[in-house]
Coordinates of N, CA and C and ligand atoms in Angstrom, one line a residue:
X1 N -2.8 -9.5 -11.2 CA -2.4 -8.2 -10.6 C -2.6 -8.2 -9.1
X2 N -1.6 -7.9 -8.4 CA -1.7 -7.8 -6.9 C -1.7 -6.3 -6.5
X3 N -2.7 -6.0 -5.7 CA -2.8 -4.6 -5.3 C -2.8 -4.5 -3.8
X4 N -2.1 -3.5 -3.3 CA -2.2 -3.1 -1.9 C -3.4 -2.2 -1.9
X5 N -3.5 -1.4 -0.9 CA -4.6 -0.4 -0.8 C -4.8 0.4 -2.1
X6 N -3.7 1.1 -2.5 CA -3.8 2.0 -3.6 C -2.8 1.7 -4.7
X7 N -1.6 1.2 -4.2 CA -0.5 1.3 -5.1 C -0.2 -0.1 -5.6
X8 N 0.1 -0.3 -6.9 CA 0.4 -1.5 -7.5 C 1.9 -1.9 -7.1
X9 N 2.1 -3.1 -6.8 CA 3.4 -3.6 -6.5 C 4.1 -3.9 -7.8
X10 N 5.4 -3.5 -7.8 CA 6.2 -3.7 -9.0 C 7.2 -4.8 -8.8
X11 N 7.4 -5.6 -9.8 CA 8.4 -6.6 -9.7 C 9.8 -6.0 -9.3
X12 N 10.4 -6.6 -8.3 CA 11.7 -6.0 -7.8 C 12.8 -6.2 -8.9
X13 N 12.6 -7.1 -9.8 CA 13.6 -7.4 -10.9 C 13.5 -6.5 -12.1
X14 N 12.2 -6.3 -12.5 CA 12.1 -5.6 -13.8 C 11.0 -4.5 -13.8
X15 N 10.3 -4.3 -12.6 CA 9.4 -3.2 -12.5 C 8.0 -3.5 -13.1
X16 N 7.8 -4.7 -13.7 CA 6.5 -5.0 -14.2 C 5.5 -5.2 -13.1
X17 N 4.3 -4.9 -13.3 CA 3.3 -4.9 -12.2 C 2.3 -6.0 -12.3
X18 N 2.5 -7.0 -13.1 CA 1.5 -8.0 -13.2 C 2.2 -9.4 -12.8
X19 N 1.5 -10.1 -12.0 CA 2.1 -11.4 -11.6 C 1.1 -12.5 -11.8
X20 N 1.7 -13.7 -12.1 CA 0.9 -14.9 -12.1 C 0.7 -15.4 -10.7
X21 N -0.5 -15.7 -10.3 CA -0.7 -16.2 -8.9 C -1.7 -17.3 -8.9
X22 N -1.5 -18.2 -8.0 CA -2.5 -19.3 -7.8 C -3.8 -18.7 -7.3
X23 N -4.9 -19.4 -7.5 CA -6.2 -19.0 -6.9 C -6.1 -19.0 -5.4
X24 N -6.8 -18.1 -4.8 CA -6.8 -18.0 -3.3 C -5.3 -18.0 -2.8
X25 N -4.6 -17.2 -3.4 CA -3.1 -17.1 -3.0 C -2.9 -16.8 -1.5
X26 N -2.0 -17.5 -0.9 CA -1.7 -17.3 0.5 C -0.3 -16.6 0.6
X27 N -0.1 -16.1 1.8 CA 1.2 -15.3 2.0 C 2.4 -16.1 1.7
X28 N 2.4 -17.5 1.9 CA 3.6 -18.2 1.6 C 3.6 -18.9 0.3
X29 N 2.7 -18.5 -0.6 CA 2.7 -19.0 -2.0 C 3.6 -18.1 -2.8
X30 N 4.1 -18.7 -3.8 CA 5.0 -17.9 -4.7 C 4.2 -17.4 -5.9
X31 N 4.4 -16.2 -6.2 CA 3.8 -15.6 -7.4 C 5.0 -15.3 -8.4
X32 N 4.6 -15.3 -9.7 CA 5.6 -15.2 -10.7 C 5.4 -13.9 -11.6
X33 N 6.4 -13.2 -11.8 CA 6.3 -12.0 -12.6 C 5.9 -12.4 -14.1
X34 N 4.9 -11.7 -14.6 CA 4.5 -12.1 -16.0 C 5.6 -11.8 -17.0
X35 N 6.5 -10.9 -16.7 CA 7.4 -10.4 -17.7 C 8.7 -11.2 -17.6
X36 N 9.4 -11.1 -16.5 CA 10.7 -11.7 -16.4 C 10.7 -13.1 -15.7
X37 N 9.6 -13.5 -15.3 CA 9.4 -14.9 -14.6 C 10.1 -15.0 -13.3
X38 N 10.4 -13.8 -12.7 CA 11.0 -13.8 -11.4 C 9.9 -14.3 -10.4
X39 N 10.3 -15.2 -9.5 CA 9.4 -15.7 -8.5 C 9.7 -15.2 -7.1
X40 N 8.6 -14.8 -6.5 CA 8.8 -14.3 -5.1 C 7.6 -14.7 -4.3
X41 N 7.9 -14.9 -3.0 CA 6.8 -15.3 -2.1 C 5.9 -14.0 -1.9
X42 N 4.6 -14.3 -1.8 CA 3.6 -13.2 -1.7 C 4.0 -12.3 -0.6
X43 N 4.3 -12.8 0.6 CA 4.6 -12.0 1.8 C 5.8 -11.1 1.5
X44 N 6.8 -11.6 0.8 CA 8.0 -10.8 0.5 C 7.6 -9.7 -0.5
X45 N 6.7 -10.1 -1.5 CA 6.3 -9.1 -2.5 C 5.5 -8.0 -1.8
X46 N 4.7 -8.4 -0.8 CA 4.0 -7.3 -0.1 C 4.9 -6.4 0.6
X47 N 6.0 -6.9 1.2 CA 6.9 -6.1 1.8 C 7.6 -5.1 0.9
X48 N 7.9 -5.6 -0.3 CA 8.5 -4.8 -1.4 C 7.5 -3.7 -1.7
X49 N 6.2 -4.1 -1.8 CA 5.2 -3.1 -2.1 C 5.1 -2.0 -1.1
X50 N 5.2 -2.4 0.2 CA 5.2 -1.4 1.3 C 6.3 -0.4 1.1
X51 N 7.5 -0.9 0.8 CA 8.7 0.0 0.6 C 8.4 0.9 -0.6
X52 N 7.9 0.3 -1.7 CA 7.6 1.1 -2.9 C 6.6 2.2 -2.6
X53 N 5.6 1.8 -1.8 CA 4.5 2.8 -1.4 C 5.1 4.0 -0.7
X54 N 6.0 3.7 0.3 CA 6.7 4.7 1.0 C 7.4 5.7 0.1
X55 N 8.1 5.1 -0.9 CA 8.9 5.9 -1.8 C 8.0 6.8 -2.6
X56 N 6.8 6.3 -3.0 CA 5.9 7.1 -3.8 C 5.2 8.2 -2.9
X57 N 4.8 7.7 -1.8 CA 3.9 8.6 -1.0 C 4.6 9.7 -0.3
X58 N 5.9 9.5 0.1 CA 6.6 10.5 0.9 C 6.9 11.8 0.0
X59 N 7.5 11.6 -1.2 CA 7.7 12.8 -2.0 C 6.4 13.5 -2.4
X60 N 5.3 12.8 -2.6 CA 4.0 13.4 -2.9 C 3.5 14.2 -1.7
X61 N 3.7 13.7 -0.5 CA 3.2 14.3 0.7 C 4.0 15.6 0.9
X62 N 5.3 15.5 0.6 CA 6.2 16.7 0.7 C 5.7 17.8 -0.2
X63 N 5.4 17.5 -1.4 CA 4.9 18.4 -2.4 C 3.7 19.1 -1.9
X64 N 2.8 18.3 -1.3 CA 1.5 18.9 -0.8 C 1.8 19.9 0.3
X65 N 2.7 19.5 1.2 CA 3.0 20.3 2.4 C 3.6 21.6 1.9
X66 N 4.5 21.5 0.9 CA 5.2 22.7 0.3 C 4.1 23.7 -0.3
X67 N 3.1 23.1 -1.0 CA 2.1 23.9 -1.6 C 1.3 24.6 -0.5
X68 N 1.0 23.9 0.6 CA 0.2 24.5 1.6 C 1.0 25.6 2.3
X69 N 2.3 25.4 2.5 CA 3.1 26.4 3.1 C 3.2 27.6 2.2
X70 N 3.4 27.4 0.9 CA 3.5 28.5 0.0 C 2.3 29.4 0.0
X71 N 1.1 28.7 0.1 CA -0.1 29.4 0.2 C -0.2 30.2 1.4
X72 N 0.2 29.6 2.5 CA 0.1 30.2 3.8 C 1.0 31.5 3.9
X73 N 2.2 31.5 3.2 CA 3.1 32.6 3.2 C 2.8 33.6 2.2
X74 N 1.9 33.4 1.3 CA 1.6 34.3 0.2 C 1.2 35.7 0.8
X75 N 0.4 35.6 1.9 CA -0.1 36.9 2.5 C 1.0 37.8 3.1
X76 N 2.1 37.2 3.3 CA 3.2 38.0 4.0 C 4.1 38.7 3.0
X77 N 3.9 38.6 1.7 CA 4.7 39.2 0.7 C 4.7 40.7 0.8
Ligands
ZN101 ZN1 9.8 -9.1 -13.4

């Protein structure tokens, strides 16, 4: 299983989040999806992970901001 700071990287092909990887995996090593056997270079997979993290984090951040704004405006009702 490859993890970035907080978010698991999902296979770009099938969405599975576990990969076979060599020991001491390097950025230019290939890792293989446990489920669909899709192979991807670790550095590419990490890029995919960054994109996926953005997609997850941004809507959540929006929700938080909306919550804070709602609270802030409650007093004005
Ligand atoms: Zn896969």
